[in-house]
mmCIF file of C-alpha atoms in Angstrom:
data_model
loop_
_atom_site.group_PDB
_atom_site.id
_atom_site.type_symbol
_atom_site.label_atom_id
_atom_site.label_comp_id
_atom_site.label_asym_id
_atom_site.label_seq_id
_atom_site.Cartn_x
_atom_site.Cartn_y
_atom_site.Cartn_z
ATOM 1 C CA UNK A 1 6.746 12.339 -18.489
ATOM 2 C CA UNK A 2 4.586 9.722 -16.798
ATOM 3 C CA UNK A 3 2.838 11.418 -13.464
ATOM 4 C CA UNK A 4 0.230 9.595 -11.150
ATOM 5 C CA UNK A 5 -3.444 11.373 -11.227
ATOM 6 C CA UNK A 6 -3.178 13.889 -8.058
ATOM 7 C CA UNK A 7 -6.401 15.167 -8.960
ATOM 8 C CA UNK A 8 -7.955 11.922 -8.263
ATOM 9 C CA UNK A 9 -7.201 11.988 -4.496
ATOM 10 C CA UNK A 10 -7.171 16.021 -4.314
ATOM 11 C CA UNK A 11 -3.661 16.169 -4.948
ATOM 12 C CA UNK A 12 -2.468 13.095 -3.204
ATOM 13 C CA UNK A 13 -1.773 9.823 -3.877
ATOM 14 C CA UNK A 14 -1.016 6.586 -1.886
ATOM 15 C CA UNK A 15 2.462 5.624 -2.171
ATOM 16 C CA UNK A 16 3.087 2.224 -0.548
ATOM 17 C CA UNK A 17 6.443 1.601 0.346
ATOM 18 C CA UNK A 18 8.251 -2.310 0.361
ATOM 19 C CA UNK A 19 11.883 -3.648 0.903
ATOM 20 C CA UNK A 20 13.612 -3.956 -2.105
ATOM 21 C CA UNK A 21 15.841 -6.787 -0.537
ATOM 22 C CA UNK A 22 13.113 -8.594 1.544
ATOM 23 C CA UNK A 23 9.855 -7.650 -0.025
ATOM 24 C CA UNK A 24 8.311 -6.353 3.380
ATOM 25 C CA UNK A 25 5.528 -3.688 3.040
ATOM 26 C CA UNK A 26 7.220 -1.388 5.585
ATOM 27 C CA UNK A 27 5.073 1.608 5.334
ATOM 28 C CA UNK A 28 2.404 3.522 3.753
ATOM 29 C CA UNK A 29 2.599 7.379 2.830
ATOM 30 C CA UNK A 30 1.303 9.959 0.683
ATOM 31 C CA UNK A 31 2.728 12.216 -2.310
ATOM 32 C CA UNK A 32 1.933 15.527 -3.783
ATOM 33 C CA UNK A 33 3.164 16.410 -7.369
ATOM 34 C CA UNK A 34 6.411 18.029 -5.620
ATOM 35 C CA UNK A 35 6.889 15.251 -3.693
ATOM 36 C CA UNK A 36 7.030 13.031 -6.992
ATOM 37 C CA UNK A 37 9.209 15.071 -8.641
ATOM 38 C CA UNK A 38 11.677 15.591 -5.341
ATOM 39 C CA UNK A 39 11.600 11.896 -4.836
ATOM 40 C CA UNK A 40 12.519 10.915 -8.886
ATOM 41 C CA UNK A 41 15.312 13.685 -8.965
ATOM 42 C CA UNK A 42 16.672 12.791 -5.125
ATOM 43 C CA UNK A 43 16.221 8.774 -5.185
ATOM 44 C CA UNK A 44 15.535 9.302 -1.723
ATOM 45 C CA UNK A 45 11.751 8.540 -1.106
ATOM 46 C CA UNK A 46 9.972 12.155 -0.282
ATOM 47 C CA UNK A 47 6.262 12.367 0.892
ATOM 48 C CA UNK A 48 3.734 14.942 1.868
ATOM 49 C CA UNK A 49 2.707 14.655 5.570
ATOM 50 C CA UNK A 50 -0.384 15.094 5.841
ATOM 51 C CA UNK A 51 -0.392 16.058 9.535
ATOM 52 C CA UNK A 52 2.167 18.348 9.108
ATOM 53 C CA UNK A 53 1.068 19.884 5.526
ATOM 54 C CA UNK A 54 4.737 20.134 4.737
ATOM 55 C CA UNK A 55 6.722 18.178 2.275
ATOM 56 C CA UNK A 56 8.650 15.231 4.709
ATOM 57 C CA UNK A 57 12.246 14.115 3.307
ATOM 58 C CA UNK A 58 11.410 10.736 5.036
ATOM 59 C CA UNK A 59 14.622 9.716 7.870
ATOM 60 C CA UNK A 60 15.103 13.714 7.498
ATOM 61 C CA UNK A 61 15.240 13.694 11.526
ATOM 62 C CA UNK A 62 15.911 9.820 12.092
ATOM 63 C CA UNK A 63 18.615 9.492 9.605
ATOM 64 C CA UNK A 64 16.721 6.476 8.383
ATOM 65 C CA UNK A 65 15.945 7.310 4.826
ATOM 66 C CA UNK A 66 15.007 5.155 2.215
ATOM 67 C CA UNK A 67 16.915 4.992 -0.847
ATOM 68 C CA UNK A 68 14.812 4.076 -3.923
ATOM 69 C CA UNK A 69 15.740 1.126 -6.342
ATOM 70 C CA UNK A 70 12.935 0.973 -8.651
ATOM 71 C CA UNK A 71 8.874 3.165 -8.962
ATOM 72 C CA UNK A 72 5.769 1.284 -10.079
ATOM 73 C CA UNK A 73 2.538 3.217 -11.046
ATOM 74 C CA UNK A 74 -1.111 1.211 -10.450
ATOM 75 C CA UNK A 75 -3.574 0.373 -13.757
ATOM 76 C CA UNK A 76 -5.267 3.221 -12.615
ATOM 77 C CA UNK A 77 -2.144 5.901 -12.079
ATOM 78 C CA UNK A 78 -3.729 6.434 -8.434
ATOM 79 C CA UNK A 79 -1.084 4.382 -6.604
ATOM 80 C CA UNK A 80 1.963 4.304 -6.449
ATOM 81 C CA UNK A 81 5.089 1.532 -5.211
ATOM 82 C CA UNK A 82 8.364 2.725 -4.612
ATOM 83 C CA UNK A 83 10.995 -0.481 -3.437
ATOM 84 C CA UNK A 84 13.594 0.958 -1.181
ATOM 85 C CA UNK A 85 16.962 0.609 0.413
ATOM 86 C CA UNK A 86 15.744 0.802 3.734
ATOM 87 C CA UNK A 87 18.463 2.939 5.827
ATOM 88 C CA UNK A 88 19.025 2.130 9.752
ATOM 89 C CA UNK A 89 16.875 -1.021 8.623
ATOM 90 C CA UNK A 90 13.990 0.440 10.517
ATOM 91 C CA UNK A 91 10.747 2.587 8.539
ATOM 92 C CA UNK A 92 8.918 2.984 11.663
ATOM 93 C CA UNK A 93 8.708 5.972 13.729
ATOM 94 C CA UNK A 94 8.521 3.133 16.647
ATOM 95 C CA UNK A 95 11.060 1.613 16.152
ATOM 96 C CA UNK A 96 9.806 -1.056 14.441
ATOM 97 C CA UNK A 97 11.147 -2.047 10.941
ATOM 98 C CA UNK A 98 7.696 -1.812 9.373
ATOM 99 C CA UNK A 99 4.919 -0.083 10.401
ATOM 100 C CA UNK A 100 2.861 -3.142 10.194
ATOM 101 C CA UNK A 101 4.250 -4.581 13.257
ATOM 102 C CA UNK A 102 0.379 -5.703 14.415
ATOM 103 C CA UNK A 103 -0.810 -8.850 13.122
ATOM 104 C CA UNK A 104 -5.057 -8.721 13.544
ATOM 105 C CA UNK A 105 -5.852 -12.328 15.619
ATOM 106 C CA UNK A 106 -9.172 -12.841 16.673
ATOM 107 C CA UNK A 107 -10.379 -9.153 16.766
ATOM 108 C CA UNK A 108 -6.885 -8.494 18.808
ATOM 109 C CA UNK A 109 -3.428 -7.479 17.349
ATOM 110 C CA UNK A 110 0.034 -8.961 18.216
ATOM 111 C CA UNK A 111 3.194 -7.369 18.258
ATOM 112 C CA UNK A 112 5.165 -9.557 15.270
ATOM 113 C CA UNK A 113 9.320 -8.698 15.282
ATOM 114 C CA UNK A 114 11.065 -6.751 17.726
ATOM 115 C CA UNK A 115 11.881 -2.741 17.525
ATOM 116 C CA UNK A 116 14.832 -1.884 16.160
ATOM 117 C CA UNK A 117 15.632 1.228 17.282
ATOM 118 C CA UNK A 118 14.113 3.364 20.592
ATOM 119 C CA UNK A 119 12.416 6.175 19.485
ATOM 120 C CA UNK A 120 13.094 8.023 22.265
ATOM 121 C CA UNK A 121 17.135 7.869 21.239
ATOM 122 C CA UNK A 122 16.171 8.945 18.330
ATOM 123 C CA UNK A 123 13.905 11.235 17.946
ATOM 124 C CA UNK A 124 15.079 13.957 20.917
ATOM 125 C CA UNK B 1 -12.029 -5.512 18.963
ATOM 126 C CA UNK B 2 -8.943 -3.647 17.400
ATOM 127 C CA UNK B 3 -10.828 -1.425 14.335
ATOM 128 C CA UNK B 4 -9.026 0.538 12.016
ATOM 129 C CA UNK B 5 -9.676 4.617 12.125
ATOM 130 C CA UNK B 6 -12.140 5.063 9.307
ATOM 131 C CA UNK B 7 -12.885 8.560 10.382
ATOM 132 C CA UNK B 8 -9.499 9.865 9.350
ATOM 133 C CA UNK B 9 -10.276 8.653 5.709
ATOM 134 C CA UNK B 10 -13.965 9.878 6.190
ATOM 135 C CA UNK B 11 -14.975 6.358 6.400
ATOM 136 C CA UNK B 12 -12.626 4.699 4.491
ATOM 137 C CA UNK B 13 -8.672 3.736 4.985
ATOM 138 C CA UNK B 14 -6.202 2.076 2.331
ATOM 139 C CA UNK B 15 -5.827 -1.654 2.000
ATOM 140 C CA UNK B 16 -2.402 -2.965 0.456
ATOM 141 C CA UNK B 17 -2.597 -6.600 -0.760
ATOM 142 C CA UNK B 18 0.320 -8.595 -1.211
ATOM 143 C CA UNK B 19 0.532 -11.903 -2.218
ATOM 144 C CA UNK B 20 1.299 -14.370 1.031
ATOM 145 C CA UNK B 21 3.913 -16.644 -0.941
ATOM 146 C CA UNK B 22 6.016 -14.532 -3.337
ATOM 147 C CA UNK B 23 5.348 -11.235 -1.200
ATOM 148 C CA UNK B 24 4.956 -9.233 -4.172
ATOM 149 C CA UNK B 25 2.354 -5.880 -3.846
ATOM 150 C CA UNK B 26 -0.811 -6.920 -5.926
ATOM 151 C CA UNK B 27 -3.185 -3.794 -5.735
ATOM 152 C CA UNK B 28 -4.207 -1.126 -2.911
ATOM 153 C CA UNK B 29 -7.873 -0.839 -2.483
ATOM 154 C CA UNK B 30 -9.859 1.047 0.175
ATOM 155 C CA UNK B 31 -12.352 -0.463 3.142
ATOM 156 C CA UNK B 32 -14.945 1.588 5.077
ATOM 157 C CA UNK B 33 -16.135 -0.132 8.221
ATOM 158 C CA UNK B 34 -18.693 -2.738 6.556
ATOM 159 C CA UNK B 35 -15.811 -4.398 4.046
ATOM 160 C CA UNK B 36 -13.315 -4.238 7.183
ATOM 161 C CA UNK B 37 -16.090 -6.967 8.971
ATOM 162 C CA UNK B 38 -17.278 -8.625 5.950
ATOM 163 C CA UNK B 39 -13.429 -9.340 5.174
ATOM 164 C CA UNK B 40 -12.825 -10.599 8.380
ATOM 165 C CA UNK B 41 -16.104 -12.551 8.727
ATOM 166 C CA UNK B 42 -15.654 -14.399 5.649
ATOM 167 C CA UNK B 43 -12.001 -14.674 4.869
ATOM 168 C CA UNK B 44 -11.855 -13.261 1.554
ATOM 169 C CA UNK B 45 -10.998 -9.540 0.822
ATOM 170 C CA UNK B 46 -14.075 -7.567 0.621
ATOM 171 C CA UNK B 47 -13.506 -3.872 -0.195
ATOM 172 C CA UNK B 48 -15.191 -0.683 -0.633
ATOM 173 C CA UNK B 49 -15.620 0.014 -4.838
ATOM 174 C CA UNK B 50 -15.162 4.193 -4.622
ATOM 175 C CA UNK B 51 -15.909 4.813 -8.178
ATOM 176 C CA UNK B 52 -19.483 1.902 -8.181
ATOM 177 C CA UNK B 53 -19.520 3.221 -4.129
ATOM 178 C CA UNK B 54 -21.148 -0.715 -3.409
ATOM 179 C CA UNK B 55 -19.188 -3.157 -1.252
ATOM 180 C CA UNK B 56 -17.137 -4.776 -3.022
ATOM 181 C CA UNK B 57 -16.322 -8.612 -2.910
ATOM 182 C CA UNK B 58 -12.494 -8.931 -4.842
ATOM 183 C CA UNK B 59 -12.919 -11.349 -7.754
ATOM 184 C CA UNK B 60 -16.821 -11.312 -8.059
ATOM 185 C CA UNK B 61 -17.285 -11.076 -11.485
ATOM 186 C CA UNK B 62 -13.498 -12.465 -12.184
ATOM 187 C CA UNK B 63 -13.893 -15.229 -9.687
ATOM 188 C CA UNK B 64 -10.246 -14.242 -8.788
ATOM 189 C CA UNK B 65 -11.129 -14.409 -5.307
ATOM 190 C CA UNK B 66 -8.230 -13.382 -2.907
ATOM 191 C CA UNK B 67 -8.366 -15.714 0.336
ATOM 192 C CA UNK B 68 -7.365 -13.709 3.168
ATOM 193 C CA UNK B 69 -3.907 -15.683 5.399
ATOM 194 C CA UNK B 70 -3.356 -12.793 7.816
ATOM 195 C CA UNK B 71 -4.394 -9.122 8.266
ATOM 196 C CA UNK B 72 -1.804 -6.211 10.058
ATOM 197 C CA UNK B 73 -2.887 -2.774 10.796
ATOM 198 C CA UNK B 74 -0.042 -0.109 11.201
ATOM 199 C CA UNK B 75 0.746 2.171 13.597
ATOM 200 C CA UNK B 76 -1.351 4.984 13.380
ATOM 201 C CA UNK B 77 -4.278 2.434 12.869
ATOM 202 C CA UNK B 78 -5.372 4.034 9.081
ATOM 203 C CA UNK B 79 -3.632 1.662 6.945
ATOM 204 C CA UNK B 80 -4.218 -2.070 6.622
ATOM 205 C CA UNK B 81 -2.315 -5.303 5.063
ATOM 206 C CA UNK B 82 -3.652 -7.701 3.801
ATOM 207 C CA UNK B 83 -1.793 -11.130 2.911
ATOM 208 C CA UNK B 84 -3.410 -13.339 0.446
ATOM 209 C CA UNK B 85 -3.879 -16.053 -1.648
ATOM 210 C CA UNK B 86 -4.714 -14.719 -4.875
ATOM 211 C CA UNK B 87 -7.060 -17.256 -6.638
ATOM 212 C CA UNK B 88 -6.482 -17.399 -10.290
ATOM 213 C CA UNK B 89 -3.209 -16.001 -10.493
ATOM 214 C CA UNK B 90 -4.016 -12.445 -11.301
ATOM 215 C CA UNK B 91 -5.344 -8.958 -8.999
ATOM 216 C CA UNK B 92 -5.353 -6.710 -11.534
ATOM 217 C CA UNK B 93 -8.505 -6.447 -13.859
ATOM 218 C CA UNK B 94 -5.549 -5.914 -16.872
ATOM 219 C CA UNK B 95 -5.044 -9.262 -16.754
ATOM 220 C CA UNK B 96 -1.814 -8.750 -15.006
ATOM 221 C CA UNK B 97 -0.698 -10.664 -11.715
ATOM 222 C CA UNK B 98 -0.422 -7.374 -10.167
ATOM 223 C CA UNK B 99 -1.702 -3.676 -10.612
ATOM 224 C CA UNK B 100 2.080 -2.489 -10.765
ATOM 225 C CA UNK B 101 2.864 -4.153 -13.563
ATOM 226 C CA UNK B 102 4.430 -0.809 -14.696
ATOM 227 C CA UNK B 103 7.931 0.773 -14.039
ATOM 228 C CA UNK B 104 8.511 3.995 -14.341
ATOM 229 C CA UNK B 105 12.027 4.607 -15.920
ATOM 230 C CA UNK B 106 13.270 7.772 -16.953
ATOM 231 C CA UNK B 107 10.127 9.528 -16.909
ATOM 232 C CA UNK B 108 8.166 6.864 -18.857
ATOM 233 C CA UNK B 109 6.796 3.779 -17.622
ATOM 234 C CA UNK B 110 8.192 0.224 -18.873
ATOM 235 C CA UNK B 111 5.762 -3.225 -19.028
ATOM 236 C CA UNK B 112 6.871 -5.851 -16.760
ATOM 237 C CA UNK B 113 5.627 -9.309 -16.258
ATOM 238 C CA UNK B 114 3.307 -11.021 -18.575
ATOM 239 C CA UNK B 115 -0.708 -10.766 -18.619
ATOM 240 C CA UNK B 116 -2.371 -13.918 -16.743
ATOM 241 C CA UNK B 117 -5.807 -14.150 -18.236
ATOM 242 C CA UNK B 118 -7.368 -11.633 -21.288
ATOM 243 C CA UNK B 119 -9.653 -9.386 -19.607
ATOM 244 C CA UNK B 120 -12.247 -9.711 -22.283
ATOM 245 C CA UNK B 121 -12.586 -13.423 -21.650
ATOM 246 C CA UNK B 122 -13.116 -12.873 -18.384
ATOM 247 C CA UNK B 123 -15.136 -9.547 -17.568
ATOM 248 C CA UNK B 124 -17.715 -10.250 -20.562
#
């Protein structure tokens, strides 16, 4: 049973997170070892949040989960890549459809896309 | 001048790469606040080696330089994108075009894609 190196990152490990479909990074989170083994078993992308210290069923209050379609594991079993089914067709908790929704011009960002959802609809 | 939040990390935050054409994932790496300028200075991803814990210019012994085309930070400002030009064809030190060249499928992981260059030609 292949497993990525918790130890590495004191139990957690980057899990970066792209549209199957489009290829867009949409987000970035982190796994524990029961968060790998919820998210294999489920096929619906589970991380540990680190703010919350609690295991996060991601869309769990948006409704917005992300079904997975295929796992990758780095060269160096520290990272991993899980391509998703993106549900509601927004990852953001803004609304946005990736979290990367600030492109870095001349030491400024710009909003790329529009949001997709209002947060405040959604998250009440 | 929009910086990312290195002091969440303790001085360093994650760095996915993804290749501007295809939009495949090629690696994740990590900057502290030194790569973050040098990247942006000189337009070619500059990172922060944690295991050597030097700076890190991508492709300095490989001379698989990436060239940076545009840089996003995400929404809680601790994770950044980076999309490049990968020079030479491959990001992973394998040999292989990216560092996910593995899928994990039914609890074991599965080789896809084809190595770009032999790593003992080219890290000698």
């Amino acid at each position: 049973m292949v497993e990525p190196d918790f130890e590495k990152g004191n139990g957690l490990v980057p899990v970066i997170v792209q549209d199957d479909e489009t290829g867009d990074v949409l987000m970035l989170a982190y796994m524990n070892r029961q968060a790998w083994l919820k998210t294999l078993e489920s096929g619906k992308a589970t991380f540990w949040s680190r703010s919350r210290n609690a295991l996060w069923l991601k869309g769990e209050t948006s409704r917005n989960v992300q079904v997975v379609k295929s796992v990758y594991i780095d060269c160096d079993d520290d990272t991993i890549l899980l391509k998703v089914n993106q549900i509601g067709g927004a990852a953001c908790h803004t609304g946005y459809r990736s979290c990367f929704y600030r492109k870095v011009v001349d030491g400024k960002t710009e909003v790329i896309g529009e949001p997709v959802f209002d947060p405040g609809e959604v998250y009440k």
